[in-house]
mmCIF file of C-alpha atoms in Angstrom:
data_model
loop_
_atom_site.group_PDB
_atom_site.id
_atom_site.type_symbol
_atom_site.label_atom_id
_atom_site.label_comp_id
_atom_site.label_asym_id
_atom_site.label_seq_id
_atom_site.Cartn_x
_atom_site.Cartn_y
_atom_site.Cartn_z
ATOM 1 C CA MET A 1 7.237 127.378 131.023
ATOM 2 C CA LEU A 2 4.921 128.774 128.376
ATOM 3 C CA ARG A 3 6.767 132.091 128.558
ATOM 4 C CA ASP A 4 10.101 130.328 128.103
ATOM 5 C CA LEU A 5 8.766 128.529 125.067
ATOM 6 C CA ARG A 6 7.489 131.752 123.508
ATOM 7 C CA ILE A 7 10.913 133.346 123.989
ATOM 8 C CA ILE A 8 12.445 130.436 122.072
ATOM 9 C CA LEU A 9 9.940 130.633 119.274
ATOM 10 C CA GLU A 10 10.396 134.375 118.867
ATOM 11 C CA LYS A 11 14.139 134.087 118.343
ATOM 12 C CA PRO A 12 15.498 134.736 114.792
ATOM 13 C CA GLY A 13 16.067 131.567 112.881
ATOM 14 C CA TYR A 14 13.392 129.574 114.671
ATOM 15 C CA GLU A 15 10.516 130.578 112.433
ATOM 16 C CA SER A 16 9.969 126.996 111.294
ATOM 17 C CA LEU A 17 9.312 125.778 114.855
ATOM 18 C CA VAL A 18 5.831 125.744 116.387
ATOM 19 C CA GLU A 19 4.591 125.203 119.908
ATOM 20 C CA GLU A 20 2.943 121.875 119.058
ATOM 21 C CA GLN A 21 6.349 120.326 118.187
ATOM 22 C CA PHE A 22 7.560 120.928 121.745
ATOM 23 C CA HIS A 23 4.325 119.556 123.222
ATOM 24 C CA GLU A 24 4.559 116.452 121.042
ATOM 25 C CA ALA A 25 8.207 115.840 121.915
ATOM 26 C CA ALA A 26 7.553 116.126 125.631
ATOM 27 C CA ALA A 27 4.521 113.851 125.411
ATOM 28 C CA PHE A 28 6.441 111.286 123.354
ATOM 29 C CA LEU A 29 9.297 111.184 125.901
ATOM 30 C CA ARG A 30 6.838 111.043 128.775
ATOM 31 C CA ARG A 31 5.158 108.047 127.176
ATOM 32 C CA LYS A 32 8.368 106.193 126.245
ATOM 33 C CA GLN A 33 10.634 107.281 129.139
ATOM 34 C CA PHE A 34 13.676 106.665 126.880
ATOM 35 C CA ILE A 35 14.003 107.664 123.236
ATOM 36 C CA PHE A 36 16.885 107.014 120.848
ATOM 37 C CA ALA A 37 18.474 108.782 117.909
ATOM 38 C CA ASP A 38 18.090 105.572 115.906
ATOM 39 C CA GLY A 39 14.720 104.558 117.329
ATOM 40 C CA HIS A 40 11.774 104.108 114.980
ATOM 41 C CA GLY A 41 9.831 107.381 114.993
ATOM 42 C CA HIS A 42 12.139 108.820 117.650
ATOM 43 C CA ARG A 43 14.529 110.933 115.634
ATOM 44 C CA LYS A 44 12.609 114.214 115.311
ATOM 45 C CA HIS A 45 11.710 114.248 118.993
ATOM 46 C CA TYR A 46 15.241 113.306 120.000
ATOM 47 C CA GLU A 47 16.737 116.115 117.951
ATOM 48 C CA LEU A 48 14.327 118.732 119.221
ATOM 49 C CA ILE A 49 14.905 117.814 122.871
ATOM 50 C CA ARG A 50 18.665 117.634 122.352
ATOM 51 C CA ARG A 51 18.675 121.027 120.643
ATOM 52 C CA PHE A 52 16.634 122.677 123.404
ATOM 53 C CA LYS A 53 17.775 120.567 126.332
ATOM 54 C CA ASP A 54 17.713 123.400 128.850
ATOM 55 C CA TYR A 55 14.029 124.090 128.161
ATOM 56 C CA PHE A 56 13.071 120.400 128.406
ATOM 57 C CA ALA A 57 15.219 119.876 131.506
ATOM 58 C CA ASN A 58 13.353 122.708 133.216
ATOM 59 C CA LEU A 59 10.038 121.361 131.975
ATOM 60 C CA PHE A 60 10.604 117.889 133.387
ATOM 61 C CA ASN A 61 12.156 119.259 136.539
ATOM 62 C CA ALA A 62 8.933 121.161 137.173
ATOM 63 C CA PHE A 63 7.248 117.768 137.570
ATOM 64 C CA GLY A 64 10.041 116.467 139.826
ATOM 65 C CA ASP A 65 11.682 114.431 137.063
ATOM 66 C CA GLU A 66 15.341 114.449 136.013
ATOM 67 C CA LEU A 67 16.120 114.644 132.359
ATOM 68 C CA LYS A 68 19.011 112.459 131.147
ATOM 69 C CA ILE A 69 20.781 113.105 127.843
ATOM 70 C CA ASP A 70 23.662 110.992 126.481
ATOM 71 C CA GLU A 71 24.704 112.109 123.038
ATOM 72 C CA ASN A 72 27.546 109.566 122.925
ATOM 73 C CA PHE A 73 25.103 106.657 123.068
ATOM 74 C CA GLY A 74 22.298 108.631 121.443
ATOM 75 C CA TYR A 75 19.489 108.496 123.971
ATOM 76 C CA ILE A 76 17.371 110.823 126.064
ATOM 77 C CA GLY A 77 15.267 109.817 129.036
ATOM 78 C CA PHE A 78 14.025 110.871 132.407
ATOM 79 C CA ILE A 79 14.049 109.468 135.948
ATOM 80 C CA PRO A 80 10.979 110.227 138.098
ATOM 81 C CA SER A 81 11.467 111.350 141.685
ATOM 82 C CA THR A 82 8.134 110.165 143.033
ATOM 83 C CA ALA A 83 7.426 106.717 144.352
ATOM 84 C CA ASN A 84 5.436 104.419 142.081
ATOM 85 C CA PRO A 85 3.753 101.023 142.426
ATOM 86 C CA PRO A 86 6.124 98.012 142.427
ATOM 87 C CA MET A 87 7.088 96.071 139.346
ATOM 88 C CA LYS A 88 6.130 92.472 138.804
ATOM 89 C CA MET A 89 8.643 90.215 140.537
ATOM 90 C CA LEU A 90 9.903 88.498 137.384
ATOM 91 C CA ASP A 91 10.437 91.868 135.703
ATOM 92 C CA THR A 92 12.499 93.058 138.664
ATOM 93 C CA LEU A 93 14.686 89.960 138.686
ATOM 94 C CA PHE A 94 15.257 90.088 134.931
ATOM 95 C CA LEU A 95 16.096 93.789 135.097
ATOM 96 C CA LEU A 96 18.723 93.274 137.778
ATOM 97 C CA ILE A 97 20.188 90.180 136.141
ATOM 98 C CA LEU A 98 20.354 91.910 132.765
ATOM 99 C CA ALA A 99 22.168 94.845 134.443
ATOM 100 C CA LYS A 100 24.681 92.323 135.818
ATOM 101 C CA LEU A 101 25.129 90.706 132.386
ATOM 102 C CA TYR A 102 25.476 94.103 130.730
ATOM 103 C CA ASP A 103 28.212 95.058 133.191
ATOM 104 C CA LEU A 104 30.090 91.797 132.529
ATOM 105 C CA GLU A 105 29.936 92.407 128.758
ATOM 106 C CA ALA A 106 31.085 95.995 129.198
ATOM 107 C CA ARG A 107 34.067 94.916 131.333
ATOM 108 C CA ARG A 108 35.036 92.539 128.559
ATOM 109 C CA ALA A 109 34.743 95.347 126.010
ATOM 110 C CA ASN A 110 32.109 93.238 124.328
ATOM 111 C CA THR A 111 29.611 96.013 123.633
ATOM 112 C CA THR A 112 28.779 97.888 120.452
ATOM 113 C CA HIS A 113 27.716 101.526 120.743
ATOM 114 C CA GLY A 114 27.110 100.880 124.428
ATOM 115 C CA ARG A 115 24.853 97.886 123.786
ATOM 116 C CA ALA A 116 25.308 94.291 124.844
ATOM 117 C CA SER A 117 23.697 91.137 123.525
ATOM 118 C CA PRO A 118 23.672 88.355 126.152
ATOM 119 C CA SER A 119 21.889 85.245 124.956
ATOM 120 C CA PRO A 120 18.406 84.598 126.386
ATOM 121 C CA GLY A 121 19.742 81.255 127.524
ATOM 122 C CA ILE A 122 22.313 82.966 129.732
ATOM 123 C CA LEU A 123 19.589 85.148 131.246
ATOM 124 C CA ILE A 124 17.492 82.094 132.179
ATOM 125 C CA ASP A 125 20.547 80.156 133.488
ATOM 126 C CA SER A 126 21.522 83.137 135.635
ATOM 127 C CA TYR A 127 17.960 83.425 136.936
ATOM 128 C CA VAL A 128 18.011 79.757 137.997
ATOM 129 C CA GLU A 129 21.528 80.039 139.539
ATOM 130 C CA ILE A 130 20.847 83.236 141.470
ATOM 131 C CA THR A 131 17.347 82.500 142.668
ATOM 132 C CA GLY A 132 17.539 78.757 143.072
ATOM 133 C CA ARG A 133 14.203 78.461 141.332
ATOM 134 C CA GLU A 134 12.941 76.528 138.316
ATOM 135 C CA LYS A 135 12.959 78.188 134.907
ATOM 136 C CA PRO A 136 10.004 80.514 134.485
ATOM 137 C CA LYS A 137 7.422 79.610 131.889
ATOM 138 C CA LYS A 138 8.242 80.835 128.389
ATOM 139 C CA THR A 139 5.028 82.806 128.240
ATOM 140 C CA ASP A 140 5.916 84.606 131.497
ATOM 141 C CA THR A 141 9.471 85.170 130.305
ATOM 142 C CA LYS A 142 8.359 86.687 126.979
ATOM 143 C CA ALA A 143 5.822 88.912 128.708
ATOM 144 C CA ALA A 144 8.403 90.177 131.217
ATOM 145 C CA LEU A 145 10.939 90.884 128.487
ATOM 146 C CA LYS A 146 8.297 92.705 126.426
ATOM 147 C CA ARG A 147 7.502 94.962 129.390
ATOM 148 C CA LEU A 148 11.206 95.777 129.804
ATOM 149 C CA GLU A 149 11.401 96.572 126.121
ATOM 150 C CA ASP A 150 8.465 98.924 126.507
ATOM 151 C CA HIS A 151 10.416 100.725 129.224
ATOM 152 C CA GLY A 152 13.289 101.321 126.841
ATOM 153 C CA VAL A 153 16.050 99.296 128.627
ATOM 154 C CA ILE A 154 16.238 96.422 126.175
ATOM 155 C CA ARG A 155 15.339 95.667 122.539
ATOM 156 C CA LEU A 156 14.052 92.311 121.396
ATOM 157 C CA GLY A 157 14.970 90.652 118.148
ATOM 158 C CA GLU A 158 14.151 87.461 116.302
ATOM 159 C CA THR A 159 13.521 84.217 118.133
ATOM 160 C CA ASP A 160 16.626 82.329 119.264
ATOM 161 C CA GLU A 161 16.371 78.770 117.899
ATOM 162 C CA ILE A 162 17.973 77.181 120.954
ATOM 163 C CA SER A 163 16.045 78.885 123.776
ATOM 164 C CA GLU A 164 12.919 79.678 121.700
ATOM 165 C CA LEU A 165 13.043 83.149 123.278
ATOM 166 C CA PRO A 166 13.652 86.488 121.545
ATOM 167 C CA LEU A 167 17.242 87.674 121.221
ATOM 168 C CA ILE A 168 18.036 90.453 123.674
ATOM 169 C CA GLU A 169 19.937 93.683 123.132
ATOM 170 C CA VAL A 170 20.573 95.423 126.480
ATOM 171 C CA LEU A 171 20.640 99.196 126.072
ATOM 172 C CA PRO A 172 22.931 101.583 128.053
ATOM 173 C CA THR A 173 19.839 103.092 129.629
ATOM 174 C CA ILE A 174 19.675 100.065 131.929
ATOM 175 C CA HIS A 175 22.199 101.663 134.266
ATOM 176 C CA LEU A 176 19.956 104.673 134.742
ATOM 177 C CA VAL A 177 17.362 102.455 136.443
ATOM 178 C CA ALA A 178 19.684 99.760 137.814
ATOM 179 C CA THR A 179 22.633 101.370 139.536
ATOM 180 C CA GLU A 180 26.025 99.806 140.323
ATOM 181 C CA ASP A 181 24.493 98.494 143.563
ATOM 182 C CA TYR A 182 22.276 96.075 141.622
ATOM 183 C CA LEU A 183 24.096 92.979 142.992
ATOM 184 C CA ASP A 184 23.377 93.991 146.575
ATOM 185 C CA ILE A 185 19.807 94.831 145.618
ATOM 186 C CA LEU A 186 19.419 91.432 143.942
ATOM 187 C CA GLN A 187 20.797 89.512 146.896
ATOM 188 C CA ASN A 188 18.736 91.519 149.412
ATOM 189 C CA PHE A 189 15.666 91.065 147.247
ATOM 190 C CA ILE A 190 16.014 87.288 147.134
ATOM 191 C CA GLN A 191 16.916 86.938 150.833
ATOM 192 C CA SER A 192 14.181 89.254 152.067
ATOM 193 C CA ASP A 193 11.315 87.441 150.405
ATOM 194 C CA GLU A 194 11.263 83.656 150.778
ATOM 195 C CA ARG A 195 7.660 83.536 149.649
ATOM 196 C CA ILE A 196 8.524 83.934 145.964
ATOM 197 C CA SER A 197 7.243 80.762 144.331
ATOM 198 C CA ASP A 198 5.382 82.138 141.363
ATOM 199 C CA PRO A 199 7.502 84.729 139.471
ATOM 200 C CA SER A 200 4.443 86.069 137.635
ATOM 201 C CA ILE A 201 2.694 87.411 140.739
ATOM 202 C CA ASP A 202 2.791 90.936 142.050
ATOM 203 C CA ASP A 203 4.454 91.528 145.381
ATOM 204 C CA GLN A 204 4.221 94.586 147.627
ATOM 205 C CA ASP A 205 7.685 93.867 149.054
ATOM 206 C CA VAL A 206 9.582 94.348 145.793
ATOM 207 C CA PRO A 207 12.371 96.740 146.795
ATOM 208 C CA LYS A 208 12.820 100.010 144.945
ATOM 209 C CA THR A 209 12.944 98.868 141.348
ATOM 210 C CA GLU A 210 9.659 100.400 140.363
ATOM 211 C CA PHE A 211 7.463 101.730 137.586
ATOM 212 C CA ASP A 212 4.168 103.421 137.214
ATOM 213 C CA ASN A 213 1.651 100.856 135.960
ATOM 214 C CA GLU A 214 -0.145 103.512 133.989
ATOM 215 C CA SER A 215 2.713 105.427 132.484
ATOM 216 C CA GLY A 216 5.224 102.593 132.357
ATOM 217 C CA VAL A 217 7.962 104.608 134.074
ATOM 218 C CA LEU A 218 10.951 102.951 135.687
ATOM 219 C CA GLU A 219 12.583 104.499 138.733
ATOM 220 C CA GLU A 220 16.235 104.287 139.653
ATOM 221 C CA CYS A 221 17.165 101.269 141.761
ATOM 222 C CA GLU A 222 18.757 102.258 145.037
ATOM 223 C CA VAL A 223 19.718 100.284 148.150
#
């Protein structure tokens, strides 16, 4: 890969580029998993990876990861191929429910630049309806949403006065980690584990909606 990078840097017109820029862009994407053209501090890395997408695709592929670039919605990310430790249960449920809500908004043509904004109240009501459980504690809910924001599948806004939870913007990247089979996954998840009483606990039986606890990397959900 170093040889490929040197070939790029030696090409006419690329005199302003240096090796460190490529290293920084790769490290930034590795840390964030998803970066956006309009993300704070993302732009220069987004543009460099977009410009040299073949190089970065080969770089991430060397680690078994698949690079994803969507210039229409302005994001770049990667999906790891290796198995990682399971997510917290509440995070998993919120991820799958938000994927469902995103799909509903998209079908109604109620998205802007590929982004949907379901109310936090709808998220909690859907959680109660689907799981048959009580509402999770606000502290647990906020912590789970913050973790999903850190993974680059949602953005959180100001606090909603009614629910006292942050407003949610679901990003199009959610369907890279929650496929169209999310409804089956959600139903199988709930039916396969009747022991779920505390949504804040970890569970080794969480099925295939996973992330690396150290790197914060989400994998693709598959049945």
